[in-house]
Amino acid sequence: MNDESPSLLKGTLDVMVLRALSGEPLHGYAVTRWIRRRSDGHLDVDDAALYQALHRMEERGWLESEWGRSESNRRAKFYRLTPRGERELTRQSRSIRRYARALLSVLAPEPA
Amino acid sequence: MSFLPKVRRLLRIRERSPRDQAARDVEAEIAFHLEERTDDLVREGLPREEAAARARAEFGDLEAARRSLPGRAEVTERRRRLGEWWDGVRWDFRHALRRLRKSRAMTVTAVLSLGLAIGAAAAIFGVAEPVLVRPLPYDRPGELYTVWNTYPGWRGHEVLGSQWAHIPLSYPEYRELRARLVEGASSPGRARGDAGLAVESTGGADAPVRELAIFGEREMALTGRGEPRRVRVGLASASLFPLLGVEPSEGRLLGPEEEGAGAPRVALLSHGTWRDRFGGDPEVSGTRIRLDGRAFTVVGVLPPGLHVPGTAPWATPAPPREVWIPVGADGSELHPDSHDYEAIARLAQGRTGEEAVAAVAPILRGDRDPEVRGARLEPRVRGERGEVRRGLLLLLGAVGLLLLIACANVATLLVARVRRGEREIATQAALGATGPRIARLLLAESALVGLLGAAAGVPVAWAGRALLVGLAPPELAVAHLGSADLRFLLVGGALGLVTGISFGLLPAWTARRPDLRAALASGGRGVTGGAGGGGRQGRGRIRGRPGLQRGLVAFQVALSLVLLIATGLLARSLAARLRVDHGFRAEQLTTLGLSLPGERYPTREAVSTGLDRIVRELGTLPGVGAVTGASALPFSGDGGSSSFEVEGREVGPDAKKPEALRRAVLPDFHRTLGIPVLAGRTFTAADREGAEGVAAVSRSMAERFWPGGSPLGERILWNDLPWRVVGIVGDVRWEGLEEEVKPAFYLPLHQAPDRRAPTLVLRPTPGAEIGAAAIRRAVWRVDPALPAEGIGTVRALVSRATRVSRFRTLLVTVFAATALVLAAVGVFGVTAHAVGARRRELGIRLAVGADRGRLVREAVAREAPGIGAGLLLGLAGATSAAGLLGRFLFGVDRHDPATYAAAALLLGAVALTASGIAARRAARIDPMEVIRVE
């Protein structure tokens, strides 16, 4: 694991996974790659935690899965957002954005 | 085609358990991740060994993931499967609907067949359920028993033999029983009994009978409220309603002392009478009504639905009584020999009928020989529901047969469908559908037919039930049994599903192992042979053999024949009943119920004088040829029997006294009713109080008690008085068409003690009619305060005697007619299909000059063996089932060959005609077209 990457804020893994899956269906490894690439390598997801999240969200009906073939022609389990998952993505990203804005304004230097 | 993969996935049958599947999936998912990561690392330049170790390390807690993930995955997997299954079911039903829509004629036929049968079944069930299933509306009905005297010496007696075990109690007998068994128990000794100590006595604390009550019935004139009319009045001991556990719905019940000689003139109204005739007035208590001219005070209203029917084997079903008064309040003498009251005992908890008999019999027997007198207890439930129950069981049997026929019909049609649709099925099989999967498709189809049938049955059920309740004679007491609720619709729906699915199993079974290649190769023409039930030729077929269809047709024909034969037997019984010589002529006779109230006609002389004046006044009416009357008319349900002695013949104290029907009649009664006078004379105006007591006896009474001799001039003793026999008259079936002729003796009404409430009979002069209004005015000219209602005809009495059996016959006839139609439809469908399947062959044969008529005859001939087998089966079935009809048959043997033959001929003719029509229609083929299509 990369020591320099910031530790993930609690509760943000789900929304990132949902975002990763908002395009085409991806398998778990592709999700980690997607997050790493989008964060310019700053965020590194704990793989075990990622699969917990995928299965949990599938159980909740946010995701559904299907077995297919990867680019390397291996059998892989692809995840896809359900309509409920899409709604969840919208809801969570909105609240995180609001949180981030608030956090940033708290952290901003006092205006002189 | 985009639906192919979906079909294939839907059709996948063998699967791992969800748990195994989930564990495998998790393992594969993790392995894939590690492999991909390893590959990436190798690409970045790491040696493979090292890369694999690094990937594993990066993954984090691998073991924890392996432990926790499968649980979640299993839940997801189960849900996915459920969803897929549900999708499958929906797909099945959509598909089934499409298939059904494609063959609309077949669907409509099947749905209507089922709807008819299900509707009928649900309607009958709606009426039958309260009778068959619901308990009696009393508190703990299982403890209630009817108590009878038995006269074992009567066994085998030609007149009384049928009654020996069901002699009602007299009021003194009831008092005695109750005093020794019930009131004895409420003495201070009771506490010991409750503590479980055995007490050695028939009564006392250990008595097996906790309470005892009696009730009787008589018809009385109700006046003082609306139109005067005759009502059926119940006579109750004070203990009756508490024993039944009945609470008054208004006012009170009878007080403990309100019974017996000198009982207060109080009355309870039935709920229906209170509602309909007293406007449901909550202040009804205290209202005065008049019964037979005596004033009674209404003290309460009974709860709705209370019905305490008589349960003697010869009791005819009757609607609930309208008014109840205390035993004795009607003024009848409560003589120890007047066995007029049915007794009900409530047994103490846990006590048996045998124990109760052991306690009751010694008291009723007294010091008489056990061969002479005894007692008998019968569960109330059996008695009260017996008659109606038997009738309804007959109907349920008929309706069950009808349902089976409809099912067979649907199955026949569905099997035909399977055979026609076999190419489609083969296609699905080729796509990977397994046998069970195809069976499921077909089941969905038949379940759908069943549900649609149930839906079609709903209006049939509603209408049928309303019709049944409306048409049923009041004696069947159907209407008051409570209204239908949702339950009987549920029953209909359940019937639809069950019949649909169970009869869909048959076609599904035939399709379970399709011979794919052959079916596809034959291009869906499928059947080229199919003759004679062999089915060797058509190798390309799914196993829906014509043999199976013909078996179904035979089954249907057999069941229909059973119904037809039952109908035939019932109809012949009805005809026989209507033909019975009842011993009198009913033509044109008008009746008028009278009762002369005690206040204005206090003495017997006053009654006689009053009666004479009314008779004379009626006789002056234009168009009246003769006026007479009697204490009771034939078939009216009134009148009873009396014991008598022949003067000069010693009867031992223990021997049975002879018994015969007793009627008090006015002069000319016999002549007016067309009862022949065989010897001597009947009564004249001179046979009055004060003159010598005279009697006329019936032929059977003369033959029985004076065998070889003549009773004329002899004297009989009745009511402690001698009566000289002056005439012999013909026999009359007093108690009903189906009853044996019983000995009877007649007394002059003006000499008999009970002359207060006779029924008058008026015979019109030829061609004349007597109007009810004229009769009423004539009566009122004599006494304006006299109720002159109850005007009817003797013919109505006779017709009432047969209306239950007419109703029964009508219902079964409706069922049989429906069965006949269904059977015809079934045969039609099978023939049409069999011919249709051979279109190609027939077309070719027509093209080379075959005779169309001959082809049709051939087709019909192919169906004939199935129909014949069905007829034989039906004859056998009817022969063995006819016993169940036994009670309802009259004057016809249950194996009556003529009925059997006629029913079989009719059904055979209908079936062959249906087959012929179907074949003719199907054979209307243009040979060129057929050949071109090939």
Tab-separated table of C-alpha atoms in Angstrom, chain A residues 1 27-29 32-33 36 45-52 54-56 58-61 65-67 70-72 74-77 79, chain B residues 9 21 24-26 28-30 32-33 35-40 55 58-62 64-65 68-70 72-73 75-76 79-80:
chain	number	residue	atom	x	y	z
A	1	MET	CA	0.000	0.000	0.000
A	27	HIS	CA	-15.238	-6.097	-12.540
A	28	GLY	CA	-13.745	-5.501	-9.108
A	29	TYR	CA	-10.152	-5.142	-10.248
A	32	THR	CA	-9.639	-0.296	-8.168
A	33	ARG	CA	-7.780	0.635	-11.334
A	36	ARG	CA	-6.457	4.880	-8.789
A	45	VAL	CA	-8.450	1.244	-2.168
A	46	ASP	CA	-8.058	-1.643	0.201
A	47	ASP	CA	-9.023	-4.604	-1.981
A	48	ALA	CA	-10.693	-6.613	0.771
A	49	ALA	CA	-12.751	-3.564	1.733
A	50	LEU	CA	-13.679	-2.981	-1.924
A	51	TYR	CA	-15.153	-6.462	-2.275
A	52	GLN	CA	-17.001	-6.079	1.000
A	54	LEU	CA	-19.397	-4.458	-3.737
A	55	HIS	CA	-21.160	-7.376	-2.104
A	56	ARG	CA	-22.873	-5.206	0.451
A	58	GLU	CA	-25.280	-5.785	-4.372
A	59	GLU	CA	-27.179	-7.184	-1.435
A	60	ARG	CA	-28.854	-3.819	-0.960
A	61	GLY	CA	-29.924	-3.868	-4.556
A	65	SER	CA	-23.741	-8.571	-11.261
A	66	GLU	CA	-23.171	-10.935	-14.113
A	67	TRP	CA	-20.334	-13.197	-15.045
A	70	SER	CA	-12.420	-9.741	-19.014
A	71	GLU	CA	-10.029	-8.079	-21.525
A	72	SER	CA	-7.580	-10.792	-20.589
A	74	ARG	CA	-10.638	-14.533	-17.953
A	75	ARG	CA	-14.019	-15.293	-16.361
A	76	ALA	CA	-14.852	-12.246	-14.251
A	77	LYS	CA	-17.785	-10.918	-12.314
A	79	TYR	CA	-20.976	-5.148	-11.630
B	9	ARG	CA	-31.066	-19.142	-19.240
B	21	GLN	CA	-22.663	-21.291	-5.752
B	24	ARG	CA	-17.470	-20.719	-5.633
B	25	ASP	CA	-18.262	-17.292	-7.019
B	26	VAL	CA	-16.402	-15.494	-4.226
B	28	ALA	CA	-13.364	-17.140	-8.423
B	29	GLU	CA	-13.781	-13.419	-8.013
B	30	ILE	CA	-10.824	-13.136	-5.624
B	32	PHE	CA	-9.440	-13.240	-10.827
B	33	HIS	CA	-8.464	-10.103	-8.965
B	35	GLU	CA	-4.356	-12.858	-11.313
B	36	GLU	CA	-5.065	-9.492	-12.940
B	37	ARG	CA	-2.950	-7.649	-10.350
B	38	THR	CA	-0.145	-10.147	-10.747
B	39	ASP	CA	-0.216	-9.654	-14.516
B	40	ASP	CA	-0.040	-5.900	-14.087
B	55	ALA	CA	-0.760	-8.900	-5.169
B	58	GLU	CA	-1.908	-5.679	-1.324
B	59	PHE	CA	-5.287	-7.353	-1.168
B	60	GLY	CA	-5.418	-6.928	2.580
B	61	ASP	CA	-7.044	-9.480	4.853
B	62	LEU	CA	-7.635	-12.262	2.349
B	64	ALA	CA	-11.311	-12.395	6.422
B	65	ALA	CA	-12.728	-11.673	2.983
B	68	SER	CA	-17.316	-12.925	5.316
B	69	LEU	CA	-18.100	-12.496	1.633
B	70	PRO	CA	-19.905	-15.791	0.873
B	72	ARG	CA	-23.658	-11.896	1.561
B	73	ALA	CA	-23.207	-13.504	-1.795
B	75	VAL	CA	-28.315	-13.893	0.064
B	76	THR	CA	-27.845	-12.141	-3.250
B	79	ARG	CA	-32.709	-13.378	-4.377
B	80	ARG	CA	-31.470	-13.528	-7.913
